[in-house]
Tab-separated table of N, CA, C and O and ligand atoms in Angstrom:
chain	number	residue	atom	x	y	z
A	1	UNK	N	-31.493	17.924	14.064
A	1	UNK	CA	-30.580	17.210	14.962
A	1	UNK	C	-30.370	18.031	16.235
A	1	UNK	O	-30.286	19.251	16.089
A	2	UNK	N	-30.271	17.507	17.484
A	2	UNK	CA	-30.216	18.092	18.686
A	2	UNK	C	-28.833	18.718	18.689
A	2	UNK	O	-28.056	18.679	17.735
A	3	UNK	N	-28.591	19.344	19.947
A	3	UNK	CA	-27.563	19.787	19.921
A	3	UNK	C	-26.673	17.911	20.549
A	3	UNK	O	-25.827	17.217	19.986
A	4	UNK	N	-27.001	17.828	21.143
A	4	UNK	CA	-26.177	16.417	21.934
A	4	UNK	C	-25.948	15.167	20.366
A	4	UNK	O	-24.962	14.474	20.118
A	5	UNK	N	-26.987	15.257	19.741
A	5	UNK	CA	-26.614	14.225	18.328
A	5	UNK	C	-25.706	14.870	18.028
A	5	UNK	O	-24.707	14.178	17.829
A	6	UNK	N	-25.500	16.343	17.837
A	6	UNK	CA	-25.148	17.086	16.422
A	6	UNK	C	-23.192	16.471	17.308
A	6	UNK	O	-22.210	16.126	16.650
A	7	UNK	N	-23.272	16.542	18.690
A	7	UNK	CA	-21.781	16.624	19.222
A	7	UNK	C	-21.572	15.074	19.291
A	7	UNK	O	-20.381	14.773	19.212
A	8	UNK	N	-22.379	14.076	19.412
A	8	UNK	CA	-22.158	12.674	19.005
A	8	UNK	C	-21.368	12.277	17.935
A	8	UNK	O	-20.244	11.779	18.006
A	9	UNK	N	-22.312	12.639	16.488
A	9	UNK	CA	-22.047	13.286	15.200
A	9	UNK	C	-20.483	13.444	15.523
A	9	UNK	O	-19.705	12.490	15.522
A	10	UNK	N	-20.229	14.383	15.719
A	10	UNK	CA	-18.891	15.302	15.757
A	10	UNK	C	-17.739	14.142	16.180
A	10	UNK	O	-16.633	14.208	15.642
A	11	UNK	N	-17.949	13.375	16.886
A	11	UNK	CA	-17.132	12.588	17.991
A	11	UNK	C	-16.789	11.147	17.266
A	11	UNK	O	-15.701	10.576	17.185
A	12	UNK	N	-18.399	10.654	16.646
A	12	UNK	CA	-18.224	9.777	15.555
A	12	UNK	C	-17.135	10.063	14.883
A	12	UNK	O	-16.093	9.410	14.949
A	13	UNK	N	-17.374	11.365	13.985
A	13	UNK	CA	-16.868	11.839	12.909
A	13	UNK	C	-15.313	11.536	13.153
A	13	UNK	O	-14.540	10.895	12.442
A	14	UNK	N	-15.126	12.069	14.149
A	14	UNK	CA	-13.645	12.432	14.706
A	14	UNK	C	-13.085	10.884	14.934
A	14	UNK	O	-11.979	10.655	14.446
A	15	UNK	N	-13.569	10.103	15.440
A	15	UNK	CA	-13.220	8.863	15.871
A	15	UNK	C	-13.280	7.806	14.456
A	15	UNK	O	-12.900	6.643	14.595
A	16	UNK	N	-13.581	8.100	13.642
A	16	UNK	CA	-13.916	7.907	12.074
A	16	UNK	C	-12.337	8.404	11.854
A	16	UNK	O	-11.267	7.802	11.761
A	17	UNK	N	-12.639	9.469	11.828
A	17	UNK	CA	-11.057	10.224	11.227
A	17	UNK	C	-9.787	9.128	11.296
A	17	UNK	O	-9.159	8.523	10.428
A	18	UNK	N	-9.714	9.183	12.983
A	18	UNK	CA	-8.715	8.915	13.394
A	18	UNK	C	-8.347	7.317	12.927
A	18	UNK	O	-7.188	7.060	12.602
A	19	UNK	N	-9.228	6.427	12.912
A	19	UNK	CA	-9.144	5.120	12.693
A	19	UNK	C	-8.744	5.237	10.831
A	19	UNK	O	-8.062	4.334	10.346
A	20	UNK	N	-9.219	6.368	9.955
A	20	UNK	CA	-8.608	6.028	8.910
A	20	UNK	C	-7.396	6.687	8.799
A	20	UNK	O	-6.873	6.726	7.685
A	21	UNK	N	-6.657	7.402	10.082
A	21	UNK	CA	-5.532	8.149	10.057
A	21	UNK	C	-4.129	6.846	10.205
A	21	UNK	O	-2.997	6.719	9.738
A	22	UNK	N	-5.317	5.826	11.430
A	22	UNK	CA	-4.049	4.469	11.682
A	22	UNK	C	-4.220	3.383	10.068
A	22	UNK	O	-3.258	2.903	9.468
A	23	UNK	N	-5.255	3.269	9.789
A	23	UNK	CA	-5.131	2.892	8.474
A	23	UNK	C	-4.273	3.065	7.605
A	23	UNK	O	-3.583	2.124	7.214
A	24	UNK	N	-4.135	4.377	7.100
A	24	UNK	CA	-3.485	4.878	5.782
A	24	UNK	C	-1.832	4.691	6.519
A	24	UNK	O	-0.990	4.160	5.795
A	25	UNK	N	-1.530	5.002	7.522
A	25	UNK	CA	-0.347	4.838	8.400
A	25	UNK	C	0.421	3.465	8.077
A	25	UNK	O	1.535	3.186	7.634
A	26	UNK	N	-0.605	2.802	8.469
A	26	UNK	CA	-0.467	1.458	8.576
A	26	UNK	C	-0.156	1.163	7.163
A	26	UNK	O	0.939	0.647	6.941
A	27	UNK	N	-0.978	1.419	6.132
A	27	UNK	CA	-0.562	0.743	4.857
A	27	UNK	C	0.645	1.303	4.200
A	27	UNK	O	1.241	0.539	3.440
A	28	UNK	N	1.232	2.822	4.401
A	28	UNK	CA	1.730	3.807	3.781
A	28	UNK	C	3.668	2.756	4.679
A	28	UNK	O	4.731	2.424	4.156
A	29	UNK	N	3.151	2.649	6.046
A	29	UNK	CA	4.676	1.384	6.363
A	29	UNK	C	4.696	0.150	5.310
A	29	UNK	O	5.717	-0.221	4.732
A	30	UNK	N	3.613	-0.336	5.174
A	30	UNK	CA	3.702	-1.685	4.495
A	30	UNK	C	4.009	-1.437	3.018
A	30	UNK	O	4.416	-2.430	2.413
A	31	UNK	N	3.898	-0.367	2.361
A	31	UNK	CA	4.459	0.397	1.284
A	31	UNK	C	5.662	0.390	1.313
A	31	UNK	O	6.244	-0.241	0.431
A	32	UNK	N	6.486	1.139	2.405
A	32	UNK	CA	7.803	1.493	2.860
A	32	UNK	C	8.469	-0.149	2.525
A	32	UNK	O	9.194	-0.288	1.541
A	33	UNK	N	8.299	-0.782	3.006
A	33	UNK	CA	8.592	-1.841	3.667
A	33	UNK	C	9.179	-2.531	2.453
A	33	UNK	O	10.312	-3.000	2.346
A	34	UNK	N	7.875	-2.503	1.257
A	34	UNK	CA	8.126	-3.199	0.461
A	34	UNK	C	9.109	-2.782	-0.968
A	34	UNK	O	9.821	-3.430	-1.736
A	35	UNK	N	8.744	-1.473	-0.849
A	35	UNK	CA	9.461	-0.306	-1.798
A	35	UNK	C	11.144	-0.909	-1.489
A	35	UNK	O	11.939	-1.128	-2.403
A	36	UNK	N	11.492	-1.132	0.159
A	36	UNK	CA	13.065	-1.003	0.186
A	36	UNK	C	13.132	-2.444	0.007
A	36	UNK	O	14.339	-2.586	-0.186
A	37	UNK	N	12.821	-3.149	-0.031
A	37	UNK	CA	12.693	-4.588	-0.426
A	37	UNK	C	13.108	-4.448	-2.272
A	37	UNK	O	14.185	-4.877	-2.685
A	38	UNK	N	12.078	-3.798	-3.209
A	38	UNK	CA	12.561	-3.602	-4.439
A	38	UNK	C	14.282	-2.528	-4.155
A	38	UNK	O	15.128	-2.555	-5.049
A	39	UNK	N	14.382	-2.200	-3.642
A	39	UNK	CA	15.881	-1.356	-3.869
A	39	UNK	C	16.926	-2.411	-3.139
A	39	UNK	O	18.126	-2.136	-3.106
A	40	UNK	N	16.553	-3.301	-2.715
A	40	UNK	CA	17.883	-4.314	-1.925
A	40	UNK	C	17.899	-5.301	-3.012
A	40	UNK	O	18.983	-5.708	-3.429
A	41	UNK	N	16.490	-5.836	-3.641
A	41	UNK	CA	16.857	-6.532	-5.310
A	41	UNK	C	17.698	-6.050	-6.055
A	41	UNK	O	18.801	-6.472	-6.403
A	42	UNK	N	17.041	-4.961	-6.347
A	42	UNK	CA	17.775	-4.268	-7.346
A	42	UNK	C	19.574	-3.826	-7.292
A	42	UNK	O	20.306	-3.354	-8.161
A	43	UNK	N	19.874	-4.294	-5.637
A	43	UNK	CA	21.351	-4.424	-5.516
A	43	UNK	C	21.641	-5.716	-5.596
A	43	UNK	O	22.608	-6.082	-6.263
A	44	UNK	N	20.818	-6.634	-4.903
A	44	UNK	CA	21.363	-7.854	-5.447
A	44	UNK	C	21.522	-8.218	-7.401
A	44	UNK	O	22.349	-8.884	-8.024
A	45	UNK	N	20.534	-7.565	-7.768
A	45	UNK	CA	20.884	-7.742	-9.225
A	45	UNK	C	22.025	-6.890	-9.760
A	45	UNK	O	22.399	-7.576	-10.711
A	46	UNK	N	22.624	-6.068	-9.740
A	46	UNK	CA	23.262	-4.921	-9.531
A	46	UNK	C	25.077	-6.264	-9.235
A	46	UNK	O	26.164	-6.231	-9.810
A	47	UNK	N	24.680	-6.975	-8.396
A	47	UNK	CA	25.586	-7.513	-7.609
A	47	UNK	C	26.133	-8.813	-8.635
A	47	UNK	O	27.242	-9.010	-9.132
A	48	UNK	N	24.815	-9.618	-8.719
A	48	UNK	CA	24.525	-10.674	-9.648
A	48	UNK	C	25.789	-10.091	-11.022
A	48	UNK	O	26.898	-10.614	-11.135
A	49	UNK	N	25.400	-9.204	-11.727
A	49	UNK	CA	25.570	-8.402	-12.932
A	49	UNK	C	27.130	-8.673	-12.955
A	49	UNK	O	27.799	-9.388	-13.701
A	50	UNK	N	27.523	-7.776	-11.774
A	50	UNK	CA	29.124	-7.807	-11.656
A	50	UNK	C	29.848	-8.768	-11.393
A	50	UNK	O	31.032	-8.818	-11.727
A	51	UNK	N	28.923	-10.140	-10.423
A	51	UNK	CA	29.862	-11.222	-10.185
A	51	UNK	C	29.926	-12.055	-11.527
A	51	UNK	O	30.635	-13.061	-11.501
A	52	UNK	N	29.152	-11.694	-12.889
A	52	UNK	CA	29.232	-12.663	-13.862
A	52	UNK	C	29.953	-11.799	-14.462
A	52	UNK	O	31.099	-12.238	-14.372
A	53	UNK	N	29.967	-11.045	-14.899
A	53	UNK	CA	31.032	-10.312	-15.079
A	53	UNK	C	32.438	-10.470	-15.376
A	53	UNK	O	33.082	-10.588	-16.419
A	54	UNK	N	32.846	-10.419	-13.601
A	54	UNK	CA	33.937	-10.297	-12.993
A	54	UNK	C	34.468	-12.310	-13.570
A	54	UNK	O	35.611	-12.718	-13.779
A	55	UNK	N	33.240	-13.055	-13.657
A	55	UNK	CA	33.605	-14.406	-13.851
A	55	UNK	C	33.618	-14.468	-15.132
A	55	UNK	O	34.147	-15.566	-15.307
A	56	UNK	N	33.366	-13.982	-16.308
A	56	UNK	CA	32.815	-14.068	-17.518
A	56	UNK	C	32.011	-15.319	-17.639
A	56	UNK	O	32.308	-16.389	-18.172
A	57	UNK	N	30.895	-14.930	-17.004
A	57	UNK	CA	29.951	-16.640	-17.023
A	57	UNK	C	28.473	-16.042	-16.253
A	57	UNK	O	28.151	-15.903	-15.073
A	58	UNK	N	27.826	-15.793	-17.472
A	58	UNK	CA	26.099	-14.959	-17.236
A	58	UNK	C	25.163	-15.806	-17.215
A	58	UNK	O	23.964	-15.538	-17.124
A	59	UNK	N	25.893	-17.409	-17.339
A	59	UNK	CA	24.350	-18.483	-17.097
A	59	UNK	C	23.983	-17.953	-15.917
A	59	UNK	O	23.097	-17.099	-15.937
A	60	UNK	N	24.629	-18.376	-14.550
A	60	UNK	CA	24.009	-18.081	-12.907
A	60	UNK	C	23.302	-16.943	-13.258
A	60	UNK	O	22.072	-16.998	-13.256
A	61	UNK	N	23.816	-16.026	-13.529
A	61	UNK	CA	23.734	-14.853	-13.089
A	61	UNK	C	21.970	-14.748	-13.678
A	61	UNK	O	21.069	-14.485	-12.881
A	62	UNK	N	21.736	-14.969	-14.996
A	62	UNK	CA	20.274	-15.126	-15.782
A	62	UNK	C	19.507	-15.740	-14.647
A	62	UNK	O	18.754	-14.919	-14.123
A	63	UNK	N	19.480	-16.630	-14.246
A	63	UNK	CA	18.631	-17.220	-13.829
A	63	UNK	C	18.531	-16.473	-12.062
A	63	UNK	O	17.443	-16.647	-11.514
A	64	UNK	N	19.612	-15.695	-11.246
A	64	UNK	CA	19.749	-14.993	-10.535
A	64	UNK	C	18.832	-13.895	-10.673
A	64	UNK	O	18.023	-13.614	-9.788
A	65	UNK	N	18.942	-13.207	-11.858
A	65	UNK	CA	18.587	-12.201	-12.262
A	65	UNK	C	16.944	-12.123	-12.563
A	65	UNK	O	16.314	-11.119	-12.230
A	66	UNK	N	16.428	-13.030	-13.087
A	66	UNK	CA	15.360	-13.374	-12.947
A	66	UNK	C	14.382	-14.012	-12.105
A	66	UNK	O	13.200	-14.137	-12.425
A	67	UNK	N	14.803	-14.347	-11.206
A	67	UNK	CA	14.494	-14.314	-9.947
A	67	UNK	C	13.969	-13.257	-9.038
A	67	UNK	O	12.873	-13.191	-8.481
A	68	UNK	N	15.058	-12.387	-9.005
A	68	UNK	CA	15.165	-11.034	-8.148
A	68	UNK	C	13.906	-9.967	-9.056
A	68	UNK	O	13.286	-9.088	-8.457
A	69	UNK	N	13.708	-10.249	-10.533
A	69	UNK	CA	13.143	-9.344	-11.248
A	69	UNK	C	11.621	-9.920	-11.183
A	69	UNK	O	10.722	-9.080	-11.197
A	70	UNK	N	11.239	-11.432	-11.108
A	70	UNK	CA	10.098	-11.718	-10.377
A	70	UNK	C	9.595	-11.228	-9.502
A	70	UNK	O	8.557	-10.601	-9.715
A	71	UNK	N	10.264	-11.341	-7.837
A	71	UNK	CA	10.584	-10.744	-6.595
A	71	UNK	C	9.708	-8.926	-6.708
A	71	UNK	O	8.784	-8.407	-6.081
A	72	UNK	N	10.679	-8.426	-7.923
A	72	UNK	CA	10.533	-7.283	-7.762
A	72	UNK	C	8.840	-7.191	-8.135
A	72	UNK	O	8.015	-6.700	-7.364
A	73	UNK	N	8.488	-7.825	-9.605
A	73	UNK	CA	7.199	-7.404	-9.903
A	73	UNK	C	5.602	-7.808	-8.968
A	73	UNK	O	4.480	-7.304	-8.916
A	74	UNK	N	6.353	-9.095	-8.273
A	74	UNK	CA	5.588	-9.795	-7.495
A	74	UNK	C	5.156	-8.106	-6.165
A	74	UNK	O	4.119	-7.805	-5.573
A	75	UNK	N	6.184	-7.611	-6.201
A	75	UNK	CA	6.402	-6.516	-4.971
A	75	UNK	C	5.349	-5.177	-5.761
A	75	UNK	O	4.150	-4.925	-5.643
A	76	UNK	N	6.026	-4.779	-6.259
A	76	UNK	CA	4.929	-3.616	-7.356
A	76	UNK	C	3.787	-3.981	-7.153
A	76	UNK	O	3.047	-3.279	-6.463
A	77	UNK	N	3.377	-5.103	-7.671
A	77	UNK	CA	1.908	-5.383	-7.461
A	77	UNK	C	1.323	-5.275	-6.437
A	77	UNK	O	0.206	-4.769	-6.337
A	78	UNK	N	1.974	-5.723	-5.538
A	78	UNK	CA	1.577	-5.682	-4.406
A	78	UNK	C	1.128	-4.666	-3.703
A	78	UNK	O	0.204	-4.622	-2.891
A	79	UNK	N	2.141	-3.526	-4.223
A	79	UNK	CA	2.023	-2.190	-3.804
A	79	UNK	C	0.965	-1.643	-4.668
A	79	UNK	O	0.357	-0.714	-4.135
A	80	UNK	N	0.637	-1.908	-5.665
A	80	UNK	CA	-0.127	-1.016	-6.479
A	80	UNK	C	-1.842	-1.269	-5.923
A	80	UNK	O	-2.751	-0.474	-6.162
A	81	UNK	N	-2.013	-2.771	-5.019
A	81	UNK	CA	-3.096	-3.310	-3.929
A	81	UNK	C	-3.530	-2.467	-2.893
A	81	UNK	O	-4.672	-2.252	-2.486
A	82	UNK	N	-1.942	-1.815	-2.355
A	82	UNK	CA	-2.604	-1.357	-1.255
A	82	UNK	C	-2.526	0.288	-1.042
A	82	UNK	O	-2.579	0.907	0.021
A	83	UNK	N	-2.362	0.869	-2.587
A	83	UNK	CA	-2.457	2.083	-3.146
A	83	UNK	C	-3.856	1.830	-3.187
A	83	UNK	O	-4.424	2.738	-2.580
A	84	UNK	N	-4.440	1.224	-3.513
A	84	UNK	CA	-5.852	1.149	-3.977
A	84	UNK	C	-6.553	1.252	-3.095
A	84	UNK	O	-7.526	2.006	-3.073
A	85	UNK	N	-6.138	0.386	-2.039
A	85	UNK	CA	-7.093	0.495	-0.591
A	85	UNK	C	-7.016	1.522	-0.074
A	85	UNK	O	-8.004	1.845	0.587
A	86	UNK	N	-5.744	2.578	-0.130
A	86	UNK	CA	-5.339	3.604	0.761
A	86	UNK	C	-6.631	4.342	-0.390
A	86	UNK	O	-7.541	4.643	0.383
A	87	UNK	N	-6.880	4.566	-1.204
A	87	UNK	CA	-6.992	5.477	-2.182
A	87	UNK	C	-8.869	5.465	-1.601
A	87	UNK	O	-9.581	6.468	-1.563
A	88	UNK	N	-9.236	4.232	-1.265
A	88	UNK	CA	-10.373	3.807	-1.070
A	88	UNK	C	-11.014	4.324	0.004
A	88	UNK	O	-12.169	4.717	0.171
A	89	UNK	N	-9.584	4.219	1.053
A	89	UNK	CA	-9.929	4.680	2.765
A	89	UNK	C	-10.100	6.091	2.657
A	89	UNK	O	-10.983	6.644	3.312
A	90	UNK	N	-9.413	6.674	1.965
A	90	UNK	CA	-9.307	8.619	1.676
A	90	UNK	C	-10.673	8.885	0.954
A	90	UNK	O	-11.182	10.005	0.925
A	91	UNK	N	-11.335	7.567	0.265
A	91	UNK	CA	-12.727	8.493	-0.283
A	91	UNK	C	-11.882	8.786	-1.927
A	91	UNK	O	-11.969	9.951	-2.318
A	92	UNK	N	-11.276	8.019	-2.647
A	92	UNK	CA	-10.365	8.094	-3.625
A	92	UNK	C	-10.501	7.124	-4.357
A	92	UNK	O	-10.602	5.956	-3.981
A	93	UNK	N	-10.518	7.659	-5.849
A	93	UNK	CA	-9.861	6.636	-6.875
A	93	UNK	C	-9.434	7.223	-7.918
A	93	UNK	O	-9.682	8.404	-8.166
A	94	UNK	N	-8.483	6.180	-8.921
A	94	UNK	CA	-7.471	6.876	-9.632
A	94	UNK	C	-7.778	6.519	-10.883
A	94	UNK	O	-7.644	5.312	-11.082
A	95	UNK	N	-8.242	7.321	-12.041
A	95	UNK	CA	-8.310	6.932	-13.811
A	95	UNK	C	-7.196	6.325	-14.456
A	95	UNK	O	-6.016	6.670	-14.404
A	96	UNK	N	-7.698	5.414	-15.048
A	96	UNK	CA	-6.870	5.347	-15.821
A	96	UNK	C	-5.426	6.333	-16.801
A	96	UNK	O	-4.378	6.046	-17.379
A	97	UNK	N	-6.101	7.366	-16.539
A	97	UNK	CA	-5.175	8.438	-16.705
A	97	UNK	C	-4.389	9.241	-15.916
A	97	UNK	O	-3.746	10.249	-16.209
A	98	UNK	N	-4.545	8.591	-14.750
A	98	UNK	CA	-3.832	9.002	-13.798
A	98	UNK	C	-4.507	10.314	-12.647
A	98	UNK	O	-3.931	10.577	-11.591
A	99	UNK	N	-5.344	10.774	-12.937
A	99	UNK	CA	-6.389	11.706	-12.569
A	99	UNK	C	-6.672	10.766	-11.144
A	99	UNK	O	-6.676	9.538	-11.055
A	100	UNK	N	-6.911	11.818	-10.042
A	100	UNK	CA	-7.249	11.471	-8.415
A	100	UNK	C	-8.797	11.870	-8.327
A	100	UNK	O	-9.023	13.065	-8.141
A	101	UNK	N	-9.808	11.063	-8.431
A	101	UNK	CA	-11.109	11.702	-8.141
A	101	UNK	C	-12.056	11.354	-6.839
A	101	UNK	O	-11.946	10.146	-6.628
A	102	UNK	N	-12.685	11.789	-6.166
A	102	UNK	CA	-13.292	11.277	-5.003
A	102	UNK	C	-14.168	9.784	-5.823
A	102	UNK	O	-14.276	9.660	-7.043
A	103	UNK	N	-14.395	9.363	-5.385
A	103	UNK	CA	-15.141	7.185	-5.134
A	103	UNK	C	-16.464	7.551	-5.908
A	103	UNK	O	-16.698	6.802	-6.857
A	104	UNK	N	-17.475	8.674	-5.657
A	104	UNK	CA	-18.794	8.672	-6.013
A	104	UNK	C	-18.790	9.065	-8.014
A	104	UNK	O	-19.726	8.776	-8.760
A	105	UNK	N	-17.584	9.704	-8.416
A	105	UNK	CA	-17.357	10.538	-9.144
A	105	UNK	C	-17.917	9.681	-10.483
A	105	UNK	O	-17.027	8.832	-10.534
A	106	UNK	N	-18.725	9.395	-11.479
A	106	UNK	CA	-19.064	8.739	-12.825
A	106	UNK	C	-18.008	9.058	-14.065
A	106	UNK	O	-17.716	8.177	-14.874
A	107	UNK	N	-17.579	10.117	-14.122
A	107	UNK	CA	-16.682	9.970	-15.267
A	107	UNK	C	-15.543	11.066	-14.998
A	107	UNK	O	-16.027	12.098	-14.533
A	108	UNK	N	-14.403	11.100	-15.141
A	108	UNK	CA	-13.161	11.327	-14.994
A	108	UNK	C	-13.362	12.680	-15.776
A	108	UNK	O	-13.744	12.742	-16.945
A	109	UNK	N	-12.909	14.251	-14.602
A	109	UNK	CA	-12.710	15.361	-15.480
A	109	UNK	C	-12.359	15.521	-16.405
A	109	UNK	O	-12.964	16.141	-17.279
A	110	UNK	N	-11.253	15.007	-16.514
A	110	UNK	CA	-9.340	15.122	-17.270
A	110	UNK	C	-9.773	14.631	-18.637
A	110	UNK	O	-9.701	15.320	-19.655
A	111	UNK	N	-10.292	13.210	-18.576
A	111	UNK	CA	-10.360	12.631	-19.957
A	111	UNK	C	-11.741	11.800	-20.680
A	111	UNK	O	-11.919	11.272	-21.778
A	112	UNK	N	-12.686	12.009	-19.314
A	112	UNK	CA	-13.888	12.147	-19.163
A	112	UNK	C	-14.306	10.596	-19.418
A	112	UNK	O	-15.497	10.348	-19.606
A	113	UNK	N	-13.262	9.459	-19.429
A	113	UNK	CA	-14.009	8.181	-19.034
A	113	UNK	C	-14.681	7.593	-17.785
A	113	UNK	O	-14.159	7.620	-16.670
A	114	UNK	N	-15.953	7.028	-18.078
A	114	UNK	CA	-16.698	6.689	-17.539
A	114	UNK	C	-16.344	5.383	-16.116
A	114	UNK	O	-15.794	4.287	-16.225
A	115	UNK	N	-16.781	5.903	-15.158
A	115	UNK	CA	-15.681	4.687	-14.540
A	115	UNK	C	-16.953	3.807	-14.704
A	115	UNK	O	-18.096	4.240	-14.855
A	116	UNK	N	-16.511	2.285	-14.641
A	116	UNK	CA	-17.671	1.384	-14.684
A	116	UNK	C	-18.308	0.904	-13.173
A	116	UNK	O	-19.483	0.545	-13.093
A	117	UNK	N	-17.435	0.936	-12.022
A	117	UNK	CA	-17.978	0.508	-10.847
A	117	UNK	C	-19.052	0.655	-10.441
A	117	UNK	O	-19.221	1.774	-9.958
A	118	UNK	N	-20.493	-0.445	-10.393
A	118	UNK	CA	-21.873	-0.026	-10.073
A	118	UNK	C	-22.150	0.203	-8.604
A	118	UNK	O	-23.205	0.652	-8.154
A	119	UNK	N	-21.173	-0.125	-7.966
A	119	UNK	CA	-21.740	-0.303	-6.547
A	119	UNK	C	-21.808	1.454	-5.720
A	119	UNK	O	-22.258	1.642	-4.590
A	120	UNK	N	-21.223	2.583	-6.662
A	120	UNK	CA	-22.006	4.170	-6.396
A	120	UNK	C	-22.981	4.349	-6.759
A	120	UNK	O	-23.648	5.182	-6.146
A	121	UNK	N	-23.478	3.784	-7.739
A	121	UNK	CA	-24.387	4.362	-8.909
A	121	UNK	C	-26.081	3.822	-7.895
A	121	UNK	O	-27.133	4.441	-8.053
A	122	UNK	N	-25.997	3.033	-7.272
A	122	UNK	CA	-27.255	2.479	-6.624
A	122	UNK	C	-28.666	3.574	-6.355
A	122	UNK	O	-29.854	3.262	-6.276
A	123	UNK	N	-28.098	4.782	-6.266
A	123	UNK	CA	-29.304	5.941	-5.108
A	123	UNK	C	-29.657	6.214	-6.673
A	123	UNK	O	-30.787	5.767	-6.476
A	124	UNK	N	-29.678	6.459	-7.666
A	124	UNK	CA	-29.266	7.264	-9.138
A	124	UNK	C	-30.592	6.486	-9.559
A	124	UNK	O	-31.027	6.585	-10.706
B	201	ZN	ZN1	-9.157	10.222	-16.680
């Protein structure tokens, strides 16, 4: 490689960087976002709890309550989507055991399962 590729290279590289720097940014707010979304449920349920309570009358409140606890899982999931992508953009993925391994990796240090995804395995 010349010297002028090798600093192209470099500039790519760098300009690479940076676009997965607004990425992970970007998703790591939409995380935020949604995380305080589960903690304002979790006061409205919190809220729900005490106004049946305070009424002695937990029909509303059940069906209140389950609502907000939909809300919430509908939200988790959501988040656990764009953990994945972030995890993806970093050159990352996560075992089932919780283990962080780079994307190319075939089987998990920690507990040594095999990940199944074929679309690394292609050059092999
Ligand atoms: Zn593992």
């Amino acid at each position: 490689m010349s010297f002028f590729d090798k600093m192209k290279q470099g500039a790519s590289d760098a300009a690479k960087k940076a676009q997965q720097t607004v990425e992970i940014t970007k998703l790591k707010t939409q995380i935020s976002l949604k995380e305080r979304e589960i903690e304002k449920s979790c006061t409205y349920i919190g809220e729900a709890v005490f106004r049946s309570y305070a009424n002695g009358d937990w029909k509303q409140a059940g069906k209140d309550i389950e609502g907000y606890c939909l809300h919430i899982t509908g939200l988790r999931r959501d988040i656990s989507v764009l953990e994945v992508k972030m995890k993806e953009i970093k050159n990352e993925k996560v075992c089932s055991c919780g283990k962080v391994v780079a994307l190319d990796v075939r089987f998990c240090p920690t507990c040594g399962n095999p990940f199944e995804d074929e679309r690394y395995f292609d050059e092999v």
